[in-house]
XYZ file of C-alpha atoms in Angstrom:
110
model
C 116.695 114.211 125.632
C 120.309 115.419 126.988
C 122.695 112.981 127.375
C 124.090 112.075 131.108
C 127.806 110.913 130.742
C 129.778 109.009 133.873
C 131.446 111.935 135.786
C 132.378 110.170 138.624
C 132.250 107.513 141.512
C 130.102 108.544 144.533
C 133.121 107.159 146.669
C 135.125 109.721 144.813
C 133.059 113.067 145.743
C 134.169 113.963 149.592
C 131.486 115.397 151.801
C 130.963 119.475 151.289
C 134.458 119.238 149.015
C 134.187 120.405 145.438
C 135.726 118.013 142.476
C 136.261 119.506 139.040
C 135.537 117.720 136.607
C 135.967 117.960 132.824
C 133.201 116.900 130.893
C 132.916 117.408 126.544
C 135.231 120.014 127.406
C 133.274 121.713 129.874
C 134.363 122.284 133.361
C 132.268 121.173 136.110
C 132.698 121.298 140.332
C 130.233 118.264 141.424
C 129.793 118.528 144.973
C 128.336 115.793 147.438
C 126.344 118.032 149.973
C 122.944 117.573 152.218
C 122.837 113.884 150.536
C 122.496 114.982 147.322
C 125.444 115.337 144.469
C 125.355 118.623 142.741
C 126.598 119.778 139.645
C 127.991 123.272 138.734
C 129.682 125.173 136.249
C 133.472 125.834 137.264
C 133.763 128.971 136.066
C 132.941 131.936 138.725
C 131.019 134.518 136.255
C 132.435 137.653 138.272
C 136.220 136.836 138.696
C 136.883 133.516 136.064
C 138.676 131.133 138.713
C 137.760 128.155 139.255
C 134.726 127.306 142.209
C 136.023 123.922 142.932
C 138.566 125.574 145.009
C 136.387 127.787 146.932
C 134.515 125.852 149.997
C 130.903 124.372 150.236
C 128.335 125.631 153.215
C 124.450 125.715 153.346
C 124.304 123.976 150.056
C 126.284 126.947 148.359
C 129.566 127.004 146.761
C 131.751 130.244 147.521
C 134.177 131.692 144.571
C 138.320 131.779 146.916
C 138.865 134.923 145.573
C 136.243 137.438 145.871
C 133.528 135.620 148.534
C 130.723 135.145 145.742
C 128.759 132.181 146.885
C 126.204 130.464 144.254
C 123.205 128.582 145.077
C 123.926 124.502 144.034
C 120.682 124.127 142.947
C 120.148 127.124 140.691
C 123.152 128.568 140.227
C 122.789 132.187 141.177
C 124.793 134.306 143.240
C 123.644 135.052 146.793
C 125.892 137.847 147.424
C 128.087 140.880 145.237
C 130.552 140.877 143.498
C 128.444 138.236 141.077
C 125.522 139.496 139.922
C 125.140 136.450 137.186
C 124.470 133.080 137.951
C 126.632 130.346 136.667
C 125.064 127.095 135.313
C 123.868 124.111 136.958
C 123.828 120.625 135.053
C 121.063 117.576 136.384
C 122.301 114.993 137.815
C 121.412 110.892 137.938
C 122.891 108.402 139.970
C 122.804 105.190 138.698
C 123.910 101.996 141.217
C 123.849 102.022 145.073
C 126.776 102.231 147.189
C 130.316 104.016 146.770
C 130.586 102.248 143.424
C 127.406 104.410 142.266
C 128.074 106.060 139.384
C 127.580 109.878 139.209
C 125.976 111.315 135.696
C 125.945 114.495 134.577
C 124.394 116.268 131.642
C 126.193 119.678 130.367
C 124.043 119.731 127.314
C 120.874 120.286 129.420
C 120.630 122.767 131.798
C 118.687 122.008 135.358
C-alpha cells in the first residue's frame, strides 16, 4: 500500500492554477480542475522546467516554454516537442469543505 501524505488544503489549490508542491523530495504541480484535484510530476520530460508555471485547459497542463501539454490524468503528452509522459501520483481527499485536506502518494504511481 503507498503512502498518501498531506500536500495541501483544498482552499489552497485555485481553480485551473497549478501549485508545486514538494513532497519526499519530489516535485509535484497539484491542480484543482473539472472538480477534481490532480496530481503531476513537475518536471516537463522534453525541456526540464517546471509545469506549475505553464497554464491548465481541458484538463491538461501545458509546459511555458515549449507548448507541450500533458494529460492530468495519465500523464502523457498530447502534442511534440514531448514525446514521454511525465508521472501522475493518486490522489485522496480526506474532510469536506476548504479545510479538506489534499493527499498525495509519489511512491505509487496512478
Amino acid at each position: 500500500m503507498s503512502a498518501f501524505v498531506e500536500a495541501a488544503k483544498l482552499a489552497e489549490l485555485e481553480e485551473d492554477t497549478p501549485k508545486r508542491v514538494e513532497i519526499d523530495g519530489v516535485p509535484v504541480s497539484l491542480v484543482r480542475t473539472e472538480g477534481e484535484v490532480f496530481a503531476i510530476n513537475d518536471i516537463c520530460s522534453h525541456a526540464n522546467v517546471s509545469l506549475s508555471e505553464g497554464e491548465v485547459d481541458d484538463c491538461a497542463i501545458e509546459c511555458w516554454l515549449h507548448g507541450s501539454a500533458f494529460d492530468l490524468r495519465t500523464g502523457k503528452p498530447s502534442g511534440l516537442p514531448a514525446t514521454q509522459p511525465v508521472p501522475v501520483y493518486p490522489v485522496k481527499i480526506e474532510g469536506e469543505g476548504p479545510a479538506a485536506a489534499v493527499l498525495v502518494s509519489v511512491t505509487q504511481e496512478s
